[in-house]
mmCIF file with all atom_site columns, C-alpha atoms in Angstrom:
data_model
loop_
_atom_site.group_PDB
_atom_site.id
_atom_site.type_symbol
_atom_site.label_atom_id
_atom_site.label_alt_id
_atom_site.label_comp_id
_atom_site.label_asym_id
_atom_site.label_entity_id
_atom_site.label_seq_id
_atom_site.pdbx_PDB_ins_code
_atom_site.Cartn_x
_atom_site.Cartn_y
_atom_site.Cartn_z
_atom_site.occupancy
_atom_site.B_iso_or_equiv
_atom_site.pdbx_formal_charge
_atom_site.auth_seq_id
_atom_site.auth_comp_id
_atom_site.auth_asym_id
_atom_site.auth_atom_id
_atom_site.pdbx_PDB_model_num
ATOM 1   C CA . MET B 1 1   ? -115.766 124.227 69.667 1.00 67.00 ? 488 MET B CA 1
ATOM 2   C CA . PRO B 1 2   ? -117.753 127.235 71.000 1.00 73.00 ? 489 PRO B CA 1
ATOM 3   C CA . SER B 1 3   ? -121.414 126.673 71.656 1.00 79.00 ? 490 SER B CA 1
ATOM 4   C CA . LEU B 1 4   ? -124.164 128.619 69.910 1.00 78.00 ? 491 LEU B CA 1
ATOM 5   C CA . LYS B 1 5   ? -124.679 130.634 73.104 1.00 77.00 ? 492 LYS B CA 1
ATOM 6   C CA . ASP B 1 6   ? -120.977 131.571 73.222 1.00 76.00 ? 493 ASP B CA 1
ATOM 7   C CA . LEU B 1 7   ? -121.091 132.751 69.613 1.00 77.00 ? 494 LEU B CA 1
ATOM 8   C CA . ARG B 1 8   ? -124.187 134.853 70.294 1.00 81.00 ? 495 ARG B CA 1
ATOM 9   C CA . ASN B 1 9   ? -122.529 136.427 73.331 1.00 81.00 ? 496 ASN B CA 1
ATOM 10  C CA . ARG B 1 10  ? -119.448 137.201 71.250 1.00 85.00 ? 497 ARG B CA 1
ATOM 11  C CA . ILE B 1 11  ? -121.567 138.798 68.522 1.00 85.00 ? 498 ILE B CA 1
ATOM 12  C CA . ASP B 1 12  ? -123.399 140.936 71.091 1.00 81.00 ? 499 ASP B CA 1
ATOM 13  C CA . SER B 1 13  ? -120.055 141.991 72.593 1.00 85.00 ? 500 SER B CA 1
ATOM 14  C CA . VAL B 1 14  ? -118.679 143.020 69.193 1.00 84.00 ? 501 VAL B CA 1
ATOM 15  C CA . LYS B 1 15  ? -121.843 145.014 68.447 1.00 83.00 ? 502 LYS B CA 1
ATOM 16  C CA . SER B 1 16  ? -121.546 146.844 71.765 1.00 85.00 ? 503 SER B CA 1
ATOM 17  C CA . THR B 1 17  ? -117.885 147.619 71.066 1.00 87.00 ? 504 THR B CA 1
ATOM 18  C CA . ARG B 1 18  ? -118.797 148.919 67.612 1.00 86.00 ? 505 ARG B CA 1
ATOM 19  C CA . LYS B 1 19  ? -121.310 151.341 69.133 1.00 84.00 ? 506 LYS B CA 1
ATOM 20  C CA . ILE B 1 20  ? -118.689 152.653 71.554 1.00 87.00 ? 507 ILE B CA 1
ATOM 21  C CA . THR B 1 21  ? -116.008 153.096 68.872 1.00 87.00 ? 508 THR B CA 1
ATOM 22  C CA . SER B 1 22  ? -118.539 154.775 66.580 1.00 84.00 ? 509 SER B CA 1
ATOM 23  C CA . ALA B 1 23  ? -119.346 157.316 69.305 1.00 85.00 ? 510 ALA B CA 1
ATOM 24  C CA . MET B 1 24  ? -115.618 157.889 69.921 1.00 85.00 ? 511 MET B CA 1
ATOM 25  C CA . LYS B 1 25  ? -115.126 158.451 66.185 1.00 84.00 ? 512 LYS B CA 1
ATOM 26  C CA . MET B 1 26  ? -117.836 161.115 66.143 1.00 86.00 ? 513 MET B CA 1
ATOM 27  C CA . VAL B 1 27  ? -116.290 162.926 69.130 1.00 83.00 ? 514 VAL B CA 1
ATOM 28  C CA . ALA B 1 28  ? -112.819 162.795 67.552 1.00 79.00 ? 515 ALA B CA 1
ATOM 29  C CA . ALA B 1 29  ? -114.152 164.109 64.232 1.00 81.00 ? 516 ALA B CA 1
ATOM 30  C CA . SER B 1 30  ? -115.818 167.025 66.025 1.00 82.00 ? 517 SER B CA 1
ATOM 31  C CA . LYS B 1 31  ? -112.595 167.921 67.861 1.00 79.00 ? 518 LYS B CA 1
ATOM 32  C CA . LEU B 1 32  ? -110.620 167.650 64.626 1.00 77.00 ? 519 LEU B CA 1
ATOM 33  C CA . ARG B 1 33  ? -112.976 170.005 62.783 1.00 82.00 ? 520 ARG B CA 1
ATOM 34  C CA . ARG B 1 34  ? -112.803 172.532 65.617 1.00 80.00 ? 521 ARG B CA 1
ATOM 35  C CA . ALA B 1 35  ? -108.992 172.425 65.699 1.00 75.00 ? 522 ALA B CA 1
ATOM 36  C CA . GLN B 1 36  ? -108.817 172.693 61.904 1.00 78.00 ? 523 GLN B CA 1
ATOM 37  C CA . ASP B 1 37  ? -111.156 175.693 61.874 1.00 81.00 ? 524 ASP B CA 1
ATOM 38  C CA . GLN B 1 38  ? -109.009 177.429 64.505 1.00 76.00 ? 525 GLN B CA 1
ATOM 39  C CA . ALA B 1 39  ? -105.817 176.751 62.535 1.00 74.00 ? 526 ALA B CA 1
ATOM 40  C CA . GLU B 1 40  ? -107.290 178.082 59.302 1.00 80.00 ? 527 GLU B CA 1
ATOM 41  C CA . ALA B 1 41  ? -108.874 181.120 60.985 1.00 81.00 ? 528 ALA B CA 1
ATOM 42  C CA . GLY B 1 42  ? -105.549 182.305 62.389 1.00 78.00 ? 529 GLY B CA 1
ATOM 43  C CA . LYS B 1 43  ? -103.547 181.719 59.218 1.00 80.00 ? 530 LYS B CA 1
ATOM 44  C CA . PRO B 1 44  ? -104.306 185.019 57.373 1.00 86.00 ? 531 PRO B CA 1
ATOM 45  C CA . TYR B 1 45  ? -103.429 187.075 60.460 1.00 83.00 ? 532 TYR B CA 1
ATOM 46  C CA . ALA B 1 46  ? -100.194 185.147 61.051 1.00 80.00 ? 533 ALA B CA 1
ATOM 47  C CA . GLU B 1 47  ? -99.127  185.465 57.418 1.00 80.00 ? 534 GLU B CA 1
ATOM 48  C CA . ARG B 1 48  ? -99.843  189.198 57.292 1.00 82.00 ? 535 ARG B CA 1
ATOM 49  C CA . MET B 1 49  ? -98.087  189.867 60.577 1.00 81.00 ? 536 MET B CA 1
ATOM 50  C CA . GLY B 1 50  ? -95.110  187.855 59.342 1.00 79.00 ? 537 GLY B CA 1
ATOM 51  C CA . GLY B 1 51  ? -95.052  189.942 56.173 1.00 80.00 ? 538 GLY B CA 1
ATOM 52  C CA . ILE B 1 52  ? -95.046  193.198 58.142 1.00 80.00 ? 539 ILE B CA 1
ATOM 53  C CA . LEU B 1 53  ? -92.194  192.075 60.397 1.00 80.00 ? 540 LEU B CA 1
ATOM 54  C CA . SER B 1 54  ? -90.275  190.801 57.384 1.00 78.00 ? 541 SER B CA 1
ATOM 55  C CA . SER B 1 55  ? -90.693  194.137 55.637 1.00 77.00 ? 542 SER B CA 1
ATOM 56  C CA . LEU B 1 56  ? -89.488  196.012 58.713 1.00 77.00 ? 543 LEU B CA 1
ATOM 57  C CA . ALA B 1 57  ? -86.520  193.694 59.199 1.00 76.00 ? 544 ALA B CA 1
ATOM 58  C CA . GLY B 1 58  ? -85.463  194.238 55.602 1.00 73.00 ? 545 GLY B CA 1
ATOM 59  C CA . ARG B 1 59  ? -85.133  197.995 56.182 1.00 73.00 ? 546 ARG B CA 1
ATOM 60  C CA . VAL B 1 60  ? -83.113  198.101 59.386 1.00 71.00 ? 547 VAL B CA 1
ATOM 61  C CA . THR B 1 61  ? -79.842  196.846 60.855 1.00 67.00 ? 548 THR B CA 1
ATOM 62  C CA . PHE B 1 62  ? -78.556  196.617 64.398 1.00 64.00 ? 549 PHE B CA 1
ATOM 63  C CA . GLU B 1 63  ? -76.026  199.371 63.643 1.00 65.00 ? 550 GLU B CA 1
ATOM 64  C CA . ASN B 1 64  ? -78.707  202.044 63.201 1.00 67.00 ? 551 ASN B CA 1
ATOM 65  C CA . GLY B 1 65  ? -80.266  201.501 66.625 1.00 68.00 ? 552 GLY B CA 1
ATOM 66  C CA . ALA B 1 66  ? -83.153  199.297 65.539 1.00 75.00 ? 553 ALA B CA 1
ATOM 67  C CA . PRO B 1 67  ? -84.812  197.170 68.248 1.00 78.00 ? 554 PRO B CA 1
ATOM 68  C CA . LYS B 1 68  ? -82.669  194.109 68.879 1.00 80.00 ? 555 LYS B CA 1
ATOM 69  C CA . LEU B 1 69  ? -85.672  191.795 68.774 1.00 80.00 ? 556 LEU B CA 1
ATOM 70  C CA . LEU B 1 70  ? -86.146  192.926 65.180 1.00 80.00 ? 557 LEU B CA 1
ATOM 71  C CA . ALA B 1 71  ? -82.584  193.389 63.923 1.00 77.00 ? 558 ALA B CA 1
ATOM 72  C CA . GLY B 1 72  ? -80.604  191.108 66.231 1.00 79.00 ? 559 GLY B CA 1
ATOM 73  C CA . THR B 1 73  ? -77.414  191.787 68.132 1.00 80.00 ? 560 THR B CA 1
ATOM 74  C CA . GLY B 1 74  ? -75.027  191.520 65.201 1.00 81.00 ? 561 GLY B CA 1
ATOM 75  C CA . LYS B 1 75  ? -73.698  188.213 66.564 1.00 85.00 ? 562 LYS B CA 1
ATOM 76  C CA . GLU B 1 76  ? -74.600  184.594 65.809 1.00 86.00 ? 563 GLU B CA 1
ATOM 77  C CA . ASP B 1 77  ? -72.614  182.744 68.443 1.00 90.00 ? 564 ASP B CA 1
ATOM 78  C CA . THR B 1 78  ? -75.413  181.175 70.482 1.00 92.00 ? 565 THR B CA 1
ATOM 79  C CA . TYR B 1 79  ? -78.664  179.779 69.120 1.00 94.00 ? 566 TYR B CA 1
ATOM 80  C CA . LEU B 1 80  ? -81.928  179.010 70.898 1.00 94.00 ? 567 LEU B CA 1
ATOM 81  C CA . ILE B 1 81  ? -84.104  176.409 69.190 1.00 92.00 ? 568 ILE B CA 1
ATOM 82  C CA . VAL B 1 82  ? -87.751  176.213 70.238 1.00 92.00 ? 569 VAL B CA 1
ATOM 83  C CA . ALA B 1 83  ? -89.006  172.744 69.254 1.00 90.00 ? 570 ALA B CA 1
ATOM 84  C CA . ILE B 1 84  ? -92.787  172.343 69.326 1.00 87.00 ? 571 ILE B CA 1
ATOM 85  C CA . THR B 1 85  ? -94.350  168.872 69.414 1.00 85.00 ? 572 THR B CA 1
ATOM 86  C CA . ALA B 1 86  ? -97.357  167.240 71.032 1.00 82.00 ? 573 ALA B CA 1
ATOM 87  C CA . ASP B 1 87  ? -97.620  165.828 74.531 1.00 72.00 ? 574 ASP B CA 1
ATOM 88  C CA . ARG B 1 88  ? -99.110  162.597 73.193 1.00 74.00 ? 575 ARG B CA 1
ATOM 89  C CA . GLY B 1 89  ? -98.316  160.149 70.415 1.00 68.00 ? 576 GLY B CA 1
ATOM 90  C CA . LEU B 1 90  ? -100.342 157.994 68.006 1.00 59.00 ? 577 LEU B CA 1
ATOM 91  C CA . CYS B 1 91  ? -100.298 160.752 65.380 1.00 67.00 ? 578 CYS B CA 1
ATOM 92  C CA . GLY B 1 92  ? -98.108  159.290 62.663 1.00 65.00 ? 579 GLY B CA 1
ATOM 93  C CA . GLY B 1 93  ? -94.914  161.178 61.939 1.00 76.00 ? 580 GLY B CA 1
ATOM 94  C CA . PHE B 1 94  ? -96.081  164.434 63.529 1.00 76.00 ? 581 PHE B CA 1
ATOM 95  C CA . ASN B 1 95  ? -93.664  164.238 66.465 1.00 79.00 ? 582 ASN B CA 1
ATOM 96  C CA . GLY B 1 96  ? -90.938  162.153 64.861 1.00 83.00 ? 583 GLY B CA 1
ATOM 97  C CA . SER B 1 97  ? -90.374  164.636 62.041 1.00 88.00 ? 584 SER B CA 1
ATOM 98  C CA . ILE B 1 98  ? -89.814  167.467 64.527 1.00 89.00 ? 585 ILE B CA 1
ATOM 99  C CA . THR B 1 99  ? -87.456  165.313 66.580 1.00 89.00 ? 586 THR B CA 1
ATOM 100 C CA . ARG B 1 100 ? -85.365  164.449 63.517 1.00 90.00 ? 587 ARG B CA 1
ATOM 101 C CA . GLN B 1 101 ? -85.271  168.045 62.304 1.00 91.00 ? 588 GLN B CA 1
ATOM 102 C CA . THR B 1 102 ? -84.227  169.305 65.731 1.00 92.00 ? 589 THR B CA 1
ATOM 103 C CA . ARG B 1 103 ? -81.469  166.706 65.967 1.00 91.00 ? 590 ARG B CA 1
ATOM 104 C CA . ASN B 1 104 ? -80.211  167.586 62.474 1.00 92.00 ? 591 ASN B CA 1
ATOM 105 C CA . GLU B 1 105 ? -80.299  171.331 63.124 1.00 92.00 ? 592 GLU B CA 1
ATOM 106 C CA . VAL B 1 106 ? -78.368  170.965 66.392 1.00 92.00 ? 593 VAL B CA 1
ATOM 107 C CA . ALA B 1 107 ? -75.764  168.815 64.639 1.00 93.00 ? 594 ALA B CA 1
ATOM 108 C CA . ARG B 1 108 ? -75.425  171.376 61.837 1.00 94.00 ? 595 ARG B CA 1
ATOM 109 C CA . LEU B 1 109 ? -74.942  174.286 64.233 1.00 93.00 ? 596 LEU B CA 1
ATOM 110 C CA . HIS B 1 110 ? -72.456  172.347 66.353 1.00 93.00 ? 597 HIS B CA 1
ATOM 111 C CA . GLY B 1 111 ? -70.551  171.592 63.154 1.00 93.00 ? 598 GLY B CA 1
ATOM 112 C CA . GLU B 1 112 ? -70.299  175.348 62.570 1.00 92.00 ? 599 GLU B CA 1
ATOM 113 C CA . GLY B 1 113 ? -68.938  175.878 66.074 1.00 92.00 ? 600 GLY B CA 1
ATOM 114 C CA . LYS B 1 114 ? -72.127  177.415 67.474 1.00 93.00 ? 601 LYS B CA 1
ATOM 115 C CA . THR B 1 115 ? -73.511  177.006 70.983 1.00 92.00 ? 602 THR B CA 1
ATOM 116 C CA . VAL B 1 116 ? -77.063  175.625 70.990 1.00 92.00 ? 603 VAL B CA 1
ATOM 117 C CA . LYS B 1 117 ? -79.753  175.828 73.664 1.00 93.00 ? 604 LYS B CA 1
ATOM 118 C CA . LEU B 1 118 ? -83.165  174.159 73.499 1.00 93.00 ? 605 LEU B CA 1
ATOM 119 C CA . LEU B 1 119 ? -86.615  175.170 74.690 1.00 91.00 ? 606 LEU B CA 1
ATOM 120 C CA . MET B 1 120 ? -88.797  172.075 74.370 1.00 89.00 ? 607 MET B CA 1
ATOM 121 C CA . VAL B 1 121 ? -92.546  172.615 74.060 1.00 88.00 ? 608 VAL B CA 1
ATOM 122 C CA . GLY B 1 122 ? -94.398  169.309 74.226 1.00 83.00 ? 609 GLY B CA 1
ATOM 123 C CA . ARG B 1 123 ? -93.428  166.037 75.843 1.00 84.00 ? 610 ARG B CA 1
ATOM 124 C CA . LYS B 1 124 ? -92.643  163.807 72.866 1.00 82.00 ? 611 LYS B CA 1
ATOM 125 C CA . SER B 1 125 ? -89.499  165.427 71.458 1.00 84.00 ? 612 SER B CA 1
ATOM 126 C CA . ALA B 1 126 ? -88.359  166.423 74.936 1.00 84.00 ? 613 ALA B CA 1
ATOM 127 C CA . ASP B 1 127 ? -88.396  162.778 76.010 1.00 85.00 ? 614 ASP B CA 1
ATOM 128 C CA . ALA B 1 128 ? -86.880  161.539 72.746 1.00 84.00 ? 615 ALA B CA 1
ATOM 129 C CA . LEU B 1 129 ? -83.925  163.950 72.847 1.00 87.00 ? 616 LEU B CA 1
ATOM 130 C CA . ARG B 1 130 ? -83.356  164.189 76.584 1.00 87.00 ? 617 ARG B CA 1
ATOM 131 C CA . ARG B 1 131 ? -80.614  161.576 76.742 1.00 89.00 ? 618 ARG B CA 1
ATOM 132 C CA . GLU B 1 132 ? -78.456  163.028 73.959 1.00 86.00 ? 619 GLU B CA 1
ATOM 133 C CA . LEU B 1 133 ? -79.310  166.747 74.210 1.00 89.00 ? 620 LEU B CA 1
ATOM 134 C CA . GLY B 1 134 ? -80.767  167.164 77.684 1.00 86.00 ? 621 GLY B CA 1
ATOM 135 C CA . ASP B 1 135 ? -77.809  169.269 78.847 1.00 91.00 ? 622 ASP B CA 1
ATOM 136 C CA . ALA B 1 136 ? -78.834  171.954 76.335 1.00 88.00 ? 623 ALA B CA 1
ATOM 137 C CA . TYR B 1 137 ? -82.403  172.276 77.661 1.00 90.00 ? 624 TYR B CA 1
ATOM 138 C CA . ILE B 1 138 ? -83.227  175.621 79.242 1.00 86.00 ? 625 ILE B CA 1
ATOM 139 C CA . GLU B 1 139 ? -86.801  174.463 79.902 1.00 84.00 ? 626 GLU B CA 1
ATOM 140 C CA . SER B 1 140 ? -89.238  171.706 78.959 1.00 83.00 ? 627 SER B CA 1
ATOM 141 C CA . LEU B 1 141 ? -92.911  172.704 78.881 1.00 81.00 ? 628 LEU B CA 1
ATOM 142 C CA . GLU B 1 142 ? -95.884  170.339 78.890 1.00 78.00 ? 629 GLU B CA 1
ATOM 143 C CA . GLY B 1 143 ? -99.653  170.511 79.232 1.00 72.00 ? 630 GLY B CA 1
ATOM 144 C CA . ILE B 1 144 ? -100.231 173.752 77.330 1.00 72.00 ? 631 ILE B CA 1
ATOM 145 C CA . GLN B 1 145 ? -101.631 172.240 74.139 1.00 67.00 ? 632 GLN B CA 1
ATOM 146 C CA . GLY B 1 146 ? -105.020 170.926 73.108 1.00 59.00 ? 633 GLY B CA 1
ATOM 147 C CA . THR B 1 147 ? -108.305 172.364 71.869 1.00 57.00 ? 634 THR B CA 1
ATOM 148 C CA . SER B 1 148 ? -108.418 175.198 74.418 1.00 65.00 ? 635 SER B CA 1
ATOM 149 C CA . VAL B 1 149 ? -105.043 176.872 73.882 1.00 69.00 ? 636 VAL B CA 1
ATOM 150 C CA . ALA B 1 150 ? -105.201 180.487 75.030 1.00 73.00 ? 637 ALA B CA 1
ATOM 151 C CA . PHE B 1 151 ? -103.052 183.559 74.415 1.00 79.00 ? 638 PHE B CA 1
ATOM 152 C CA . GLY B 1 152 ? -101.587 183.191 77.894 1.00 77.00 ? 639 GLY B CA 1
ATOM 153 C CA . ASP B 1 153 ? -100.080 179.836 76.909 1.00 75.00 ? 640 ASP B CA 1
ATOM 154 C CA . ALA B 1 154 ? -98.210  181.381 73.989 1.00 81.00 ? 641 ALA B CA 1
ATOM 155 C CA . ALA B 1 155 ? -97.344  184.454 76.058 1.00 85.00 ? 642 ALA B CA 1
ATOM 156 C CA . SER B 1 156 ? -95.572  182.330 78.674 1.00 83.00 ? 643 SER B CA 1
ATOM 157 C CA . ILE B 1 157 ? -93.323  180.873 75.977 1.00 86.00 ? 644 ILE B CA 1
ATOM 158 C CA . GLY B 1 158 ? -92.727  184.349 74.563 1.00 87.00 ? 645 GLY B CA 1
ATOM 159 C CA . ASP B 1 159 ? -91.765  185.647 78.000 1.00 88.00 ? 646 ASP B CA 1
ATOM 160 C CA . THR B 1 160 ? -89.204  182.860 78.398 1.00 89.00 ? 647 THR B CA 1
ATOM 161 C CA . VAL B 1 161 ? -87.654  183.663 75.011 1.00 90.00 ? 648 VAL B CA 1
ATOM 162 C CA . ARG B 1 162 ? -87.683  187.425 75.504 1.00 90.00 ? 649 ARG B CA 1
ATOM 163 C CA . THR B 1 163 ? -86.239  187.258 79.020 1.00 91.00 ? 650 THR B CA 1
ATOM 164 C CA . GLY B 1 164 ? -83.392  185.018 77.872 1.00 90.00 ? 651 GLY B CA 1
ATOM 165 C CA . PHE B 1 165 ? -82.616  187.249 74.906 1.00 91.00 ? 652 PHE B CA 1
ATOM 166 C CA . GLU B 1 166 ? -82.593  190.413 76.989 1.00 89.00 ? 653 GLU B CA 1
ATOM 167 C CA . ALA B 1 167 ? -80.235  188.699 79.436 1.00 90.00 ? 654 ALA B CA 1
ATOM 168 C CA . GLY B 1 168 ? -77.823  187.957 76.579 1.00 89.00 ? 655 GLY B CA 1
ATOM 169 C CA . GLU B 1 169 ? -78.217  184.179 76.835 1.00 91.00 ? 656 GLU B CA 1
ATOM 170 C CA . PHE B 1 170 ? -78.489  183.724 73.049 1.00 91.00 ? 657 PHE B CA 1
ATOM 171 C CA . ASP B 1 171 ? -78.207  185.724 69.836 1.00 91.00 ? 658 ASP B CA 1
ATOM 172 C CA . VAL B 1 172 ? -80.552  183.899 67.443 1.00 91.00 ? 659 VAL B CA 1
ATOM 173 C CA . CYS B 1 173 ? -83.877  182.197 68.100 1.00 92.00 ? 660 CYS B CA 1
ATOM 174 C CA . THR B 1 174 ? -85.393  179.665 65.676 1.00 92.00 ? 661 THR B CA 1
ATOM 175 C CA . VAL B 1 175 ? -88.699  177.810 66.025 1.00 91.00 ? 662 VAL B CA 1
ATOM 176 C CA . ILE B 1 176 ? -89.182  174.318 64.607 1.00 92.00 ? 663 ILE B CA 1
ATOM 177 C CA . PHE B 1 177 ? -92.815  173.329 64.154 1.00 87.00 ? 664 PHE B CA 1
ATOM 178 C CA . ASN B 1 178 ? -95.259  171.564 61.847 1.00 84.00 ? 665 ASN B CA 1
ATOM 179 C CA . LYS B 1 179 ? -96.969  173.996 59.474 1.00 81.00 ? 666 LYS B CA 1
ATOM 180 C CA . PHE B 1 180 ? -100.590 173.022 58.962 1.00 74.00 ? 667 PHE B CA 1
ATOM 181 C CA . LYS B 1 181 ? -101.504 171.913 55.443 1.00 74.00 ? 668 LYS B CA 1
ATOM 182 C CA . SER B 1 182 ? -104.454 169.610 56.071 1.00 71.00 ? 669 SER B CA 1
ATOM 183 C CA . ALA B 1 183 ? -105.713 167.208 58.710 1.00 67.00 ? 670 ALA B CA 1
ATOM 184 C CA . ILE B 1 184 ? -103.300 164.527 57.476 1.00 71.00 ? 671 ILE B CA 1
ATOM 185 C CA . SER B 1 185 ? -100.488 166.657 56.105 1.00 74.00 ? 672 SER B CA 1
ATOM 186 C CA . GLN B 1 186 ? -98.069  168.990 57.874 1.00 76.00 ? 673 GLN B CA 1
ATOM 187 C CA . GLU B 1 187 ? -94.813  170.561 56.727 1.00 81.00 ? 674 GLU B CA 1
ATOM 188 C CA . VAL B 1 188 ? -91.818  170.721 59.069 1.00 85.00 ? 675 VAL B CA 1
ATOM 189 C CA . THR B 1 189 ? -90.849  174.391 59.186 1.00 87.00 ? 676 THR B CA 1
ATOM 190 C CA . LEU B 1 190 ? -87.904  176.322 60.598 1.00 89.00 ? 677 LEU B CA 1
ATOM 191 C CA . LYS B 1 191 ? -88.680  179.984 61.222 1.00 88.00 ? 678 LYS B CA 1
ATOM 192 C CA . LYS B 1 192 ? -86.227  182.493 62.610 1.00 88.00 ? 679 LYS B CA 1
ATOM 193 C CA . LEU B 1 193 ? -87.831  184.738 65.228 1.00 87.00 ? 680 LEU B CA 1
ATOM 194 C CA . ILE B 1 194 ? -84.799  186.722 66.384 1.00 86.00 ? 681 ILE B CA 1
ATOM 195 C CA . PRO B 1 195 ? -83.651  188.523 64.359 1.00 85.00 ? 682 PRO B CA 1
ATOM 196 C CA . ALA B 1 196 ? -86.834  188.677 62.279 1.00 80.00 ? 683 ALA B CA 1
ATOM 197 C CA . GLU B 1 197 ? -86.631  186.632 59.115 1.00 78.00 ? 684 GLU B CA 1
ATOM 198 C CA . VAL B 1 198 ? -86.574  188.655 55.897 1.00 74.00 ? 685 VAL B CA 1
ATOM 199 C CA . ASP B 1 199 ? -88.853  187.420 53.126 1.00 71.00 ? 686 ASP B CA 1
ATOM 200 C CA . GLU B 1 200 ? -87.911  189.267 49.942 1.00 65.00 ? 687 GLU B CA 1
ATOM 201 C CA . THR B 1 201 ? -91.366  188.759 48.422 1.00 63.00 ? 688 THR B CA 1
ATOM 202 C CA . ALA B 1 202 ? -93.153  190.156 51.469 1.00 55.00 ? 689 ALA B CA 1
ATOM 203 C CA . ALA B 1 203 ? -90.702  193.038 51.682 1.00 54.00 ? 690 ALA B CA 1
ATOM 204 C CA . ALA B 1 204 ? -91.336  193.913 48.028 1.00 57.00 ? 691 ALA B CA 1
ATOM 205 C CA . ASP B 1 205 ? -95.111  193.845 48.556 1.00 60.00 ? 692 ASP B CA 1
ATOM 206 C CA . ASP B 1 206 ? -94.780  196.360 51.413 1.00 60.00 ? 693 ASP B CA 1
ATOM 207 C CA . SER B 1 207 ? -92.124  198.528 49.777 1.00 58.00 ? 694 SER B CA 1
ATOM 208 C CA . GLY B 1 208 ? -94.373  201.592 49.626 1.00 61.00 ? 695 GLY B CA 1
ATOM 209 C CA . VAL B 1 209 ? -95.806  201.250 53.128 1.00 66.00 ? 696 VAL B CA 1
ATOM 210 C CA . SER B 1 210 ? -94.682  203.351 56.102 1.00 67.00 ? 697 SER B CA 1
ATOM 211 C CA . TYR B 1 211 ? -94.730  201.731 59.551 1.00 64.00 ? 698 TYR B CA 1
ATOM 212 C CA . GLU B 1 212 ? -94.136  202.914 63.089 1.00 65.00 ? 699 GLU B CA 1
ATOM 213 C CA . TYR B 1 213 ? -92.567  200.095 65.106 1.00 52.00 ? 700 TYR B CA 1
#
């Protein structure tokens, strides 16, 4: 049976641990608020830009000489899937949901006789799918996420996609990511980048607007 001194030492140890975990909780809460503010601040811009591109895409076709990034090549033989997950775990189903969706989407496209290539952003899905789909990887990127993500990080991914498309390596590009809803809720989303996805509602809202693209 522990002595009174042992019990006191154990109590002091637990109190010290509680102070440390309390400080860690405060730091984590601060980082979470900052990340949430950044996500919410960029949302209106992203939605409006998506609406503009959708409106443009709804008015053009590849036959009339529209930019291929906007209207596509007219073919759908080869698909590039950009799967975006985190580099670290311990975040519930955040990474697992993307991994499952990517696996299902690849299986669906293969069932339709399509060729699929993968650009993996983030370590978790890249590691989880490497054994079964590693041959389809064109690149696996890590270490570009966190609280200090800059435009250059996104630009490097965009350059990889654009260079591959211009070289004729794929016809369609789709991004799979978690759409932010709240700190504990995200929605797995598939968004077609090339050709630009047409949203009928957004196109109708911009029906009377003239753009130069």
